mmCIF file of C-alpha atoms in Angstrom:
data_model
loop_
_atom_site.group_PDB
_atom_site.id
_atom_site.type_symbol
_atom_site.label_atom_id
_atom_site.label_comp_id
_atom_site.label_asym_id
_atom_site.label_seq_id
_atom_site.Cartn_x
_atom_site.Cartn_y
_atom_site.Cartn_z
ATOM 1 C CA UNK A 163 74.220 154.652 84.271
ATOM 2 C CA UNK A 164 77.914 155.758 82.987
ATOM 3 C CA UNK A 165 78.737 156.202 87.167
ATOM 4 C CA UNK A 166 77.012 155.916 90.532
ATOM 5 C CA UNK A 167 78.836 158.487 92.829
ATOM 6 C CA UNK A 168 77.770 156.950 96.556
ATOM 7 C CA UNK A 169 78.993 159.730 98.370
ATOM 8 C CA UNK A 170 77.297 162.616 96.687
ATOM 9 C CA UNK A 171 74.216 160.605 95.878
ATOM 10 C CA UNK A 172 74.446 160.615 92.350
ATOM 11 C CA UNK A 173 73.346 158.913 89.254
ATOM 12 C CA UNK A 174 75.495 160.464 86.956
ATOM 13 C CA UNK A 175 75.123 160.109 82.877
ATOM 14 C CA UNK A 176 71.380 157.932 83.431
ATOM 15 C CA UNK A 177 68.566 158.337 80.473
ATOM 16 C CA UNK A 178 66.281 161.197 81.040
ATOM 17 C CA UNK A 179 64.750 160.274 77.432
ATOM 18 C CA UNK A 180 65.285 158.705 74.294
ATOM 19 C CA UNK A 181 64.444 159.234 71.013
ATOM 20 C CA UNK A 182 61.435 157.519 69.386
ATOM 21 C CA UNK A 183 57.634 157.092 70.107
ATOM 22 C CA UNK A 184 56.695 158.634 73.200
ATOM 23 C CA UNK A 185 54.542 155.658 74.513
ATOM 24 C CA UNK A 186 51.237 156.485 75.967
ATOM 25 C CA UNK A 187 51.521 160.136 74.834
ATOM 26 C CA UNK A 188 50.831 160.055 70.568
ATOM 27 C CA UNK A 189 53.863 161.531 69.768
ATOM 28 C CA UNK A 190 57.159 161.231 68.223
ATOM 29 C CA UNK A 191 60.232 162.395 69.877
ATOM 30 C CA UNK A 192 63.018 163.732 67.705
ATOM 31 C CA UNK A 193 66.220 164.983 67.907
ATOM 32 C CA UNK A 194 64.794 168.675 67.512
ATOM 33 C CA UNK A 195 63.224 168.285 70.905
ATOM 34 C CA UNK A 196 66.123 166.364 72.533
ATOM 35 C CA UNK A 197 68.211 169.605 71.359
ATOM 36 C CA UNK A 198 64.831 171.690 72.795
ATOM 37 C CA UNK A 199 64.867 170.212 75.968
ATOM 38 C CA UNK A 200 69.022 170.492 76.423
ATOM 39 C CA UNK A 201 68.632 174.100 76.091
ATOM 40 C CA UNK A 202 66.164 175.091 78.226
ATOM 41 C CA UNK A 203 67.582 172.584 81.028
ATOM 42 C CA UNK A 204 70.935 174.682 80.394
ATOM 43 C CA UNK A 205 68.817 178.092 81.513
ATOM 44 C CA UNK A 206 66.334 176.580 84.458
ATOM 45 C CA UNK A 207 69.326 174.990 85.682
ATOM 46 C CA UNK A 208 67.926 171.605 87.753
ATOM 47 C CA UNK A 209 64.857 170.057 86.767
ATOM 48 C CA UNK A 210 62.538 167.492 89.097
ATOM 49 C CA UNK A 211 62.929 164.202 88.347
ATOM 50 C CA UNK A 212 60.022 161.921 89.046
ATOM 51 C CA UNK A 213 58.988 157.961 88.583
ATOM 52 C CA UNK A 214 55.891 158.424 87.030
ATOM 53 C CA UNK A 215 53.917 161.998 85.585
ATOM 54 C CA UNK A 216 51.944 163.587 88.928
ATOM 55 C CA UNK A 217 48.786 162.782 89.185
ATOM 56 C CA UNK A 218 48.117 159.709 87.127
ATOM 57 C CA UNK A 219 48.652 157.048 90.133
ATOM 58 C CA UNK A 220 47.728 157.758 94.312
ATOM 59 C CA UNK A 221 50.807 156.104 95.041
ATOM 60 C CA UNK A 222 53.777 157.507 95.847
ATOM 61 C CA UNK A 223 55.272 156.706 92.681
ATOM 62 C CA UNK A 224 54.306 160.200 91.113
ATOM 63 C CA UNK A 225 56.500 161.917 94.072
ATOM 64 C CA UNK A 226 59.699 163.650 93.832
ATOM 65 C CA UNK A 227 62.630 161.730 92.994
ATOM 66 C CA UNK A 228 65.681 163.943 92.979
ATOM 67 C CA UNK A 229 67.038 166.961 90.389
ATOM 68 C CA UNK A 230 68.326 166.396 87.012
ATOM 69 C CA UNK A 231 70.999 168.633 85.928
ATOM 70 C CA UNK A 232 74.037 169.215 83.136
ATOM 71 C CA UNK A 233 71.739 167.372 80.197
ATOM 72 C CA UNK A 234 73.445 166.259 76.897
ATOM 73 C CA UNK A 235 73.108 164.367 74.074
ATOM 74 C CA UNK A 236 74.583 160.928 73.599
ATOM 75 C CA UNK A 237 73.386 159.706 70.272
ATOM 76 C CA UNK A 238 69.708 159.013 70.183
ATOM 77 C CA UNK A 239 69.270 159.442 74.388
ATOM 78 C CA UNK A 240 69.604 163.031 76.447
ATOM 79 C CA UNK A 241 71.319 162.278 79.802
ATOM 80 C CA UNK A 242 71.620 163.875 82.935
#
């Protein structure tokens, strides 16, 4: 991560997702939907952040994380 902000509770600038194969999933992610998923970040506003997808483990791992929020581009990798 760019900065770790302690007081606030922040990960600031940290990889919500890269371009490339998206393992596990067949598909290919390209800079049309890194540009996709910018956008419509910038109109929800936050989004949920979680360590795995809900639902495919009955641990706790699939639970809430924190909120993601002011998404960009950085070359190949959207951060938030």
């Amino acid at each position: 991560p760019k900065k770790v902000d302690r007081e606030k509770n922040q990960i600031n600038g940290y990889a919500v997702i890269t371009r490339g194969e998206a393992l596990g999933h067949g598909a290919w992610v390209d800079e049309s939907f890194l540009s996709s998923l910018v956008d419509q970040a910038d109109q929800v506003g936050k989004l949920k952040s979680r360590f795995t997808h809900p639902g495919l483990s009955s641990d706790a791992m699939g639970s809430f994380l924190g909120k993601t929020s002011a998404l960009s581009i950085d070359g190949d990798v959207v951060r938030g």
